[in-house]
Amino acid sequence: MDRRQKKTRQAIFDALEALLQVKAYDRITIQDIIERADVGRSTFYSHFETKDELLHAICSELLSHVVHAAHDCSHTHGLPSGQEQPLSVFCHSLKHLQENDHNILRLLACESNAIFLSYFSRMVEAIVRSQLPLEKLAAWRGVPEEFLLQHIASSYISMVKWWLKNCPELPPQELAEYFHRVIGPLTVDKEDS
């Protein structure tokens, strides 16, 4: 993709993100998007077949960035490097959310966040799967692995929503510590306790 195509694609992304702040997703039309992005209809369709495909592309791009950042802890953003690995990964992902790379928090807060939340849930599940020995922990706890995954991921998502609504000034390190205190007992292996 050349520079002009990237610029056009970003204008379309920005248009949908801006519209989501003032309108429910299901009320946004492709016409709204192309007017806001200042592109032609054929230009829009050369990039995306549907509005849903556009939202999927935005979510994939934004969330893959966060997942990649969570796995690549060499970019610590000034976070303590001595933290336990899962805590540091969750803290790292919170830091990226706080930095508001590509307006992730705005999308989470918008009226039409249900679709975005489904993508966000998948991202969190991917981080949980990569950081915790779920099979072993689920077997020890006597619960299905998918149940444990959903429980931890849902807790993280609820925490992010609470953070966004109630305490956006709370530092990611402190929030990650709260999360660790809540899920810590679930993630301690029998041999460690």
Coordinates of N, CA and C in Angstrom, one line a residue:
M1 N 0.9 -1.2 0.0 CA 0.0 0.0 0.0 C 0.9 1.2 0.0
D2 N 0.6 2.1 -0.9 CA 1.5 3.3 -1.0 C 1.0 4.4 0.0
R3 N 1.8 5.4 0.1 CA 1.6 6.5 1.2 C 0.2 7.1 1.0
R4 N -0.2 7.4 -0.2 CA -1.5 8.0 -0.5 C -2.7 7.1 0.0
Q5 N -2.5 5.8 -0.3 CA -3.6 4.8 0.1 C -3.6 4.7 1.6
K6 N -2.5 4.8 2.3 CA -2.4 4.7 3.7 C -3.1 5.9 4.3
K7 N -2.8 7.1 3.7 CA -3.4 8.3 4.2 C -4.9 8.3 4.1
T8 N -5.4 7.8 2.9 CA -6.9 7.7 2.7 C -7.5 6.7 3.7
R9 N -6.9 5.6 3.9 CA -7.4 4.6 4.8 C -7.5 5.1 6.2
Q10 N -6.4 5.9 6.6 CA -6.4 6.5 7.9 C -7.5 7.5 8.1
A11 N -7.8 8.3 7.0 CA -8.9 9.3 7.0 C -10.2 8.6 7.2
I12 N -10.4 7.4 6.6 CA -11.6 6.7 6.8 C -11.7 6.1 8.2
F13 N -10.6 5.6 8.7 CA -10.6 5.1 10.1 C -11.0 6.3 11.1
D14 N -10.3 7.4 10.9 CA -10.6 8.6 11.7 C -12.0 9.1 11.7
A15 N -12.6 9.0 10.5 CA -14.0 9.4 10.3 C -14.9 8.5 11.1
L16 N -14.8 7.2 11.0 CA -15.6 6.3 11.7 C -15.4 6.5 13.2
E17 N -14.2 6.6 13.7 CA -14.0 6.9 15.1 C -14.6 8.1 15.6
A18 N -14.5 9.2 14.8 CA -15.2 10.5 15.2 C -16.7 10.4 15.2
L19 N -17.2 9.7 14.3 CA -18.7 9.5 14.2 C -19.2 8.7 15.4
L20 N -18.4 7.7 15.8 CA -18.9 6.9 16.9 C -19.0 7.7 18.2
Q21 N -18.4 8.8 18.3 CA -18.5 9.7 19.5 C -19.8 10.4 19.5
V22 N -20.5 10.5 18.4 CA -21.7 11.3 18.4 C -22.9 10.5 17.9
K23 N -22.7 9.3 17.4 CA -23.8 8.5 16.8 C -23.6 7.0 17.1
A24 N -24.7 6.3 17.3 CA -24.7 4.9 17.5 C -24.2 4.2 16.2
Y25 N -23.4 3.2 16.3 CA -22.8 2.5 15.2 C -23.9 2.1 14.1
D26 N -25.0 1.6 14.6 CA -26.0 1.2 13.6 C -26.7 2.3 12.9
R27 N -26.5 3.6 13.4 CA -27.1 4.7 12.7 C -26.1 5.4 11.8
I28 N -24.9 5.0 11.8 CA -23.9 5.6 10.9 C -24.0 5.0 9.6
T29 N -24.0 5.8 8.5 CA -24.1 5.3 7.2 C -22.7 5.4 6.5
I30 N -22.6 4.7 5.4 CA -21.3 4.8 4.6 C -21.3 6.3 4.1
Q31 N -22.4 6.8 3.8 CA -22.4 8.2 3.3 C -21.8 9.2 4.4
D32 N -22.2 8.9 5.7 CA -21.7 9.7 6.8 C -20.1 9.6 6.8
I33 N -19.7 8.4 6.6 CA -18.2 8.1 6.7 C -17.5 8.8 5.6
I34 N -18.0 8.7 4.4 CA -17.3 9.3 3.2 C -17.3 10.8 3.3
E35 N -18.4 11.4 3.8 CA -18.4 12.8 3.9 C -17.4 13.3 5.0
R36 N -17.4 12.6 6.1 CA -16.5 13.0 7.2 C -15.0 12.8 6.7
A37 N -14.8 11.7 6.0 CA -13.4 11.4 5.6 C -13.0 12.3 4.3
D38 N -14.0 12.9 3.7 CA -13.8 13.7 2.5 C -13.2 12.8 1.4
V39 N -13.8 11.6 1.2 CA -13.4 10.7 0.1 C -14.6 10.4 -0.7
G40 N -14.4 9.9 -1.9 CA -15.5 9.4 -2.8 C -16.0 8.1 -2.4
R41 N -17.2 7.8 -2.8 CA -17.8 6.4 -2.5 C -16.9 5.3 -3.1
S42 N -16.5 5.5 -4.3 CA -15.7 4.4 -5.0 C -14.3 4.3 -4.2
T43 N -13.8 5.4 -3.7 CA -12.6 5.3 -2.9 C -12.8 4.5 -1.6
F44 N -14.0 4.7 -0.9 CA -14.3 4.0 0.3 C -14.3 2.5 -0.1
Y45 N -15.1 2.1 -1.2 CA -15.3 0.7 -1.5 C -14.0 0.1 -2.1
S46 N -13.1 0.9 -2.5 CA -11.8 0.3 -2.9 C -11.0 -0.2 -1.7
H47 N -11.3 0.3 -0.5 CA -10.7 -0.1 0.7 C -11.5 -1.1 1.6
F48 N -12.8 -0.9 1.6 CA -13.7 -1.7 2.4 C -15.0 -2.0 1.7
E49 N -15.4 -3.2 1.8 CA -16.7 -3.6 1.2 C -17.9 -3.2 2.0
T50 N -17.8 -3.1 3.3 CA -18.9 -2.7 4.1 C -18.4 -1.9 5.3
K51 N -19.4 -1.3 6.0 CA -19.1 -0.6 7.3 C -18.5 -1.6 8.3
D52 N -19.1 -2.8 8.4 CA -18.6 -3.8 9.4 C -17.2 -4.2 9.1
E53 N -16.8 -4.3 7.8 CA -15.5 -4.6 7.4 C -14.5 -3.5 7.9
L54 N -15.0 -2.3 7.8 CA -14.2 -1.1 8.2 C -14.0 -1.2 9.7
L55 N -15.0 -1.4 10.5 CA -14.9 -1.5 12.0 C -14.0 -2.7 12.3
H56 N -14.1 -3.8 11.6 CA -13.3 -5.0 11.9 C -11.8 -4.6 11.6
A57 N -11.5 -3.9 10.6 CA -10.2 -3.5 10.2 C -9.6 -2.5 11.3
I58 N -10.4 -1.6 11.8 CA -10.0 -0.7 12.8 C -9.6 -1.5 14.1
C59 N -10.5 -2.3 14.5 CA -10.3 -3.1 15.7 C -9.1 -4.0 15.6
S60 N -9.0 -4.7 14.5 CA -7.8 -5.6 14.3 C -6.5 -4.8 14.4
E61 N -6.5 -3.7 13.7 CA -5.2 -2.9 13.7 C -4.9 -2.4 15.1
L62 N -5.9 -1.8 15.8 CA -5.7 -1.3 17.1 C -5.3 -2.3 18.1
L63 N -6.1 -3.4 18.1 CA -5.9 -4.4 19.2 C -4.7 -5.3 18.9
S64 N -4.4 -5.5 17.6 CA -3.1 -6.3 17.4 C -1.9 -5.5 17.9
H65 N -2.0 -4.2 17.8 CA -0.9 -3.4 18.3 C -0.8 -3.6 19.8
V66 N -1.9 -3.6 20.6 CA -1.9 -3.8 22.0 C -1.4 -5.2 22.3
V67 N -1.9 -6.2 21.6 CA -1.5 -7.6 21.9 C 0.0 -7.7 21.6
H68 N 0.5 -7.2 20.5 CA 1.9 -7.2 20.2 C 2.7 -6.5 21.3
A69 N 2.3 -5.4 21.8 CA 3.0 -4.6 22.8 C 3.0 -5.4 24.1
A70 N 1.9 -6.1 24.4 CA 1.8 -6.9 25.6 C 2.8 -8.1 25.6
H71 N 3.0 -8.6 24.4 CA 4.0 -9.8 24.3 C 5.4 -9.3 24.2
D72 N 5.6 -8.1 23.8 CA 7.0 -7.6 23.6 C 7.3 -6.6 24.7
C73 N 7.7 -7.2 25.9 CA 7.9 -6.4 27.1 C 9.3 -5.7 27.0
S74 N 10.0 -5.8 25.9 CA 11.2 -5.0 25.8 C 10.9 -3.5 25.8
H75 N 9.7 -3.2 25.4 CA 9.3 -1.8 25.4 C 8.5 -1.6 26.7
T76 N 9.2 -1.2 27.8 CA 8.6 -1.2 29.1 C 7.9 0.1 29.4
H77 N 8.0 1.1 28.6 CA 7.3 2.4 28.9 C 7.6 2.9 30.3
G78 N 8.8 2.6 30.8 CA 9.1 3.1 32.2 C 8.6 2.3 33.3
L79 N 8.0 1.1 33.0 CA 7.5 0.2 34.0 C 8.6 -0.6 34.7
P80 N 8.4 -0.9 36.0 CA 9.4 -1.7 36.7 C 9.6 -3.0 35.9
S81 N 10.9 -3.3 35.7 CA 11.2 -4.6 34.9 C 11.2 -5.8 35.9
G82 N 11.2 -5.6 37.2 CA 11.2 -6.7 38.1 C 9.9 -7.3 38.4
Q83 N 8.8 -6.8 37.8 CA 7.5 -7.4 38.1 C 7.4 -8.8 37.6
E84 N 6.5 -9.6 38.3 CA 6.2 -10.9 37.8 C 5.7 -10.8 36.3
Q85 N 6.0 -11.7 35.5 CA 5.7 -11.6 34.1 C 4.2 -11.3 33.8
P86 N 3.2 -12.1 34.3 CA 1.8 -11.8 33.9 C 1.4 -10.4 34.4
L87 N 1.8 -10.0 35.6 CA 1.5 -8.7 36.1 C 2.1 -7.6 35.2
S88 N 3.4 -7.8 34.8 CA 4.0 -6.8 34.0 C 3.4 -6.7 32.6
V89 N 2.9 -7.8 32.1 CA 2.3 -7.8 30.7 C 0.9 -7.1 30.8
F90 N 0.1 -7.4 31.9 CA -1.1 -6.7 32.0 C -0.9 -5.2 32.3
C91 N 0.1 -4.9 33.0 CA 0.4 -3.5 33.3 C 0.9 -2.8 32.0
H92 N 1.6 -3.5 31.2 CA 2.1 -3.0 29.9 C 0.9 -2.7 29.0
S93 N 0.0 -3.6 28.9 CA -1.2 -3.4 28.1 C -2.0 -2.2 28.6
L94 N -2.1 -2.1 29.9 CA -2.8 -0.9 30.4 C -2.2 0.4 30.1
K95 N -0.8 0.4 30.1 CA -0.1 1.6 29.7 C -0.4 2.0 28.3
H96 N -0.5 1.0 27.4 CA -0.8 1.3 26.0 C -2.2 1.8 25.9
L97 N -3.1 1.3 26.7 CA -4.5 1.8 26.7 C -4.5 3.2 27.2
Q98 N -3.8 3.5 28.2 CA -3.7 4.9 28.8 C -3.1 5.9 27.8
E99 N -2.1 5.4 27.1 CA -1.5 6.3 26.1 C -2.5 6.6 25.0
N100 N -3.5 5.9 24.9 CA -4.6 6.1 24.0 C -4.1 6.0 22.5
D101 N -3.2 5.0 22.3 CA -2.8 4.8 21.0 C -4.0 4.5 20.1
H102 N -4.2 5.3 19.1 CA -5.3 5.2 18.1 C -6.7 5.2 18.8
N103 N -6.8 5.9 19.9 CA -8.1 6.2 20.5 C -8.9 4.9 20.9
I104 N -8.1 4.0 21.4 CA -8.8 2.7 21.9 C -9.8 3.1 23.0
L105 N -9.4 3.9 24.0 CA -10.3 4.2 25.1 C -11.5 4.9 24.6
R106 N -11.4 5.7 23.6 CA -12.6 6.4 23.1 C -13.6 5.4 22.5
L107 N -13.0 4.4 21.8 CA -13.9 3.4 21.2 C -14.5 2.6 22.3
L108 N -13.8 2.3 23.4 CA -14.4 1.5 24.5 C -15.5 2.3 25.2
A109 N -15.4 3.6 25.2 CA -16.3 4.5 25.9 C -17.5 4.9 25.1
C110 N -17.4 4.7 23.8 CA -18.5 5.2 22.9 C -19.8 4.4 23.1
E111 N -20.9 5.0 22.7 CA -22.2 4.4 22.9 C -22.3 3.1 22.1
S112 N -21.6 2.9 21.1 CA -21.6 1.7 20.2 C -20.5 0.8 20.5
N113 N -20.2 0.6 21.8 CA -19.0 -0.2 22.1 C -19.1 -1.7 22.1
A114 N -20.4 -2.2 21.9 CA -20.6 -3.6 22.0 C -19.7 -4.4 20.9
I115 N -19.7 -3.9 19.7 CA -18.9 -4.5 18.7 C -17.4 -4.4 19.0
F116 N -17.0 -3.2 19.4 CA -15.6 -3.1 19.7 C -15.2 -4.0 20.9
L117 N -16.1 -4.1 21.9 CA -15.9 -4.9 23.1 C -15.7 -6.4 22.7
S118 N -16.4 -6.8 21.7 CA -16.2 -8.2 21.3 C -14.8 -8.5 20.8
Y119 N -14.2 -7.5 20.1 CA -12.8 -7.6 19.6 C -11.9 -7.4 20.8
F120 N -12.2 -6.5 21.7 CA -11.3 -6.3 22.8 C -11.3 -7.5 23.7
S121 N -12.4 -8.2 23.8 CA -12.5 -9.5 24.6 C -11.5 -10.5 24.0
R122 N -11.5 -10.6 22.7 CA -10.6 -11.6 22.0 C -9.2 -11.2 22.3
M123 N -8.9 -9.9 22.3 CA -7.5 -9.5 22.6 C -7.1 -9.9 24.0
V124 N -8.0 -9.6 24.9 CA -7.6 -9.9 26.3 C -7.5 -11.5 26.5
E125 N -8.4 -12.2 25.9 CA -8.2 -13.7 26.0 C -6.9 -14.1 25.4
A126 N -6.5 -13.5 24.3 CA -5.2 -13.9 23.7 C -4.0 -13.6 24.7
I127 N -4.1 -12.5 25.4 CA -3.1 -12.1 26.4 C -3.1 -13.1 27.5
V128 N -4.3 -13.4 28.1 CA -4.4 -14.3 29.2 C -3.9 -15.7 28.8
R129 N -4.3 -16.2 27.6 CA -3.8 -17.5 27.1 C -2.3 -17.6 27.1
S130 N -1.7 -16.4 26.6 CA -0.2 -16.5 26.4 C 0.5 -16.3 27.7
Q131 N -0.1 -15.8 28.8 CA 0.6 -15.5 30.0 C 0.4 -16.4 31.1
L132 N -0.7 -17.2 31.1 CA -1.0 -18.0 32.2 C -1.1 -19.5 31.8
P133 N -0.7 -20.4 32.6 CA -0.8 -21.9 32.3 C -2.2 -22.3 32.6
L134 N -3.2 -21.9 31.7 CA -4.6 -22.1 32.0 C -4.9 -23.6 32.2
E135 N -4.4 -24.5 31.3 CA -4.8 -25.9 31.4 C -4.4 -26.4 32.8
K136 N -3.2 -26.2 33.2 CA -2.8 -26.6 34.5 C -3.6 -26.0 35.7
L137 N -3.8 -24.7 35.6 CA -4.6 -24.0 36.7 C -6.0 -24.5 36.7
A138 N -6.6 -24.7 35.5 CA -8.0 -25.1 35.5 C -8.1 -26.5 36.0
A139 N -7.2 -27.4 35.7 CA -7.2 -28.8 36.2 C -7.1 -28.8 37.7
W140 N -6.2 -28.0 38.2 CA -6.0 -27.9 39.7 C -7.3 -27.4 40.4
R141 N -7.9 -26.4 39.7 CA -9.1 -25.7 40.3 C -10.3 -26.6 40.1
G142 N -10.3 -27.6 39.2 CA -11.4 -28.4 38.9 C -12.5 -27.7 38.1
V143 N -12.1 -26.8 37.2 CA -13.0 -26.1 36.4 C -12.5 -26.2 34.9
P144 N -13.4 -26.1 34.0 CA -13.0 -26.1 32.6 C -12.1 -24.9 32.3
E145 N -11.1 -25.2 31.4 CA -10.1 -24.2 31.0 C -10.8 -22.9 30.4
E146 N -11.9 -23.1 29.6 CA -12.6 -22.0 29.0 C -13.3 -21.1 30.1
F147 N -13.8 -21.8 31.1 CA -14.4 -21.1 32.2 C -13.4 -20.1 32.9
L148 N -12.2 -20.7 33.2 CA -11.2 -19.9 33.8 C -10.8 -18.7 32.9
L149 N -10.6 -19.0 31.7 CA -10.2 -18.0 30.7 C -11.2 -16.9 30.7
Q150 N -12.5 -17.2 30.6 CA -13.6 -16.2 30.5 C -13.6 -15.4 31.8
H151 N -13.4 -16.1 33.0 CA -13.5 -15.4 34.2 C -12.4 -14.4 34.4
I152 N -11.2 -14.7 34.0 CA -10.0 -13.8 34.1 C -10.2 -12.7 33.1
A153 N -10.5 -13.0 31.8 CA -10.6 -12.0 30.8 C -11.8 -11.0 31.1
S154 N -12.9 -11.5 31.6 CA -14.0 -10.7 32.0 C -13.7 -9.7 33.1
S155 N -12.9 -10.3 34.0 CA -12.5 -9.4 35.2 C -11.6 -8.3 34.7
Y156 N -10.7 -8.6 33.7 CA -9.8 -7.5 33.2 C -10.6 -6.5 32.4
I157 N -11.6 -6.9 31.6 CA -12.4 -6.0 30.8 C -13.3 -5.1 31.7
S158 N -13.8 -5.8 32.8 CA -14.6 -5.0 33.7 C -13.8 -3.9 34.4
M159 N -12.5 -4.3 34.7 CA -11.6 -3.4 35.4 C -11.3 -2.2 34.5
V160 N -11.1 -2.5 33.2 CA -10.7 -1.4 32.2 C -11.9 -0.5 32.1
K161 N -13.1 -1.0 32.0 CA -14.3 -0.2 31.9 C -14.5 0.7 33.2
W162 N -14.3 0.1 34.3 CA -14.4 0.8 35.6 C -13.4 1.9 35.6
W163 N -12.1 1.6 35.2 CA -11.0 2.6 35.1 C -11.4 3.8 34.3
L164 N -11.9 3.5 33.1 CA -12.3 4.5 32.1 C -13.4 5.4 32.7
K165 N -14.4 4.8 33.3 CA -15.6 5.5 33.8 C -15.3 6.3 35.1
N166 N -14.5 5.7 36.0 CA -14.4 6.2 37.4 C -13.1 6.8 37.8
C167 N -12.0 6.3 37.3 CA -10.7 6.7 37.8 C -9.7 6.7 36.6
P168 N -9.9 7.5 35.5 CA -8.9 7.5 34.4 C -7.6 8.0 34.8
E169 N -7.5 8.7 35.9 CA -6.2 9.2 36.3 C -5.3 8.2 37.1
L170 N -5.9 7.1 37.5 CA -5.2 6.0 38.2 C -4.1 5.5 37.3
P171 N -2.9 5.4 37.9 CA -1.7 4.9 37.1 C -1.9 3.4 36.7
P172 N -1.5 3.0 35.5 CA -1.6 1.6 35.1 C -0.9 0.6 36.1
Q173 N 0.2 1.1 36.7 CA 0.9 0.2 37.6 C 0.0 -0.1 38.8
E174 N -0.7 0.9 39.3 CA -1.6 0.6 40.5 C -2.8 -0.2 40.1
L175 N -3.4 0.0 38.9 CA -4.5 -0.8 38.4 C -4.1 -2.2 38.2
A176 N -2.9 -2.4 37.6 CA -2.4 -3.8 37.4 C -2.2 -4.5 38.8
E177 N -1.8 -3.8 39.8 CA -1.6 -4.3 41.1 C -2.9 -4.8 41.7
Y178 N -4.0 -3.9 41.5 CA -5.3 -4.3 42.0 C -5.8 -5.6 41.3
F179 N -5.5 -5.6 39.9 CA -6.0 -6.8 39.2 C -5.2 -8.0 39.6
H180 N -3.9 -7.9 39.9 CA -3.1 -9.0 40.4 C -3.7 -9.5 41.7
R181 N -4.0 -8.6 42.6 CA -4.6 -9.0 43.9 C -5.8 -9.8 43.8
V182 N -6.7 -9.4 42.8 CA -8.0 -10.1 42.6 C -7.8 -11.4 41.9
I183 N -7.0 -11.5 40.9 CA -6.8 -12.8 40.2 C -5.7 -13.6 40.7
G184 N -4.8 -13.0 41.5 CA -3.7 -13.8 42.1 C -4.0 -15.1 42.6
P185 N -5.0 -15.2 43.5 CA -5.4 -16.5 44.1 C -5.8 -17.5 43.0
L186 N -6.3 -17.1 41.9 CA -6.7 -18.0 40.8 C -5.6 -18.5 40.1
T187 N -4.5 -17.8 40.0 CA -3.3 -18.1 39.2 C -2.2 -18.8 39.9
V188 N -2.3 -19.0 41.2 CA -1.3 -19.6 42.0 C -1.4 -21.1 41.8
D189 N -0.4 -21.7 41.4 CA -0.3 -23.2 41.2 C -0.3 -23.9 42.5
K190 N -0.9 -25.1 42.5 CA -1.0 -25.9 43.8 C 0.4 -26.1 44.4
E191 N 1.4 -26.3 43.5 CA 2.7 -26.5 44.0 C 3.3 -25.3 44.6
D192 N 2.9 -24.1 44.2 CA 3.4 -22.8 44.7 C 2.8 -22.4 46.0
S193 N 1.6 -22.9 46.3 CA 0.9 -22.5 47.5 C 1.3 -23.3 48.8

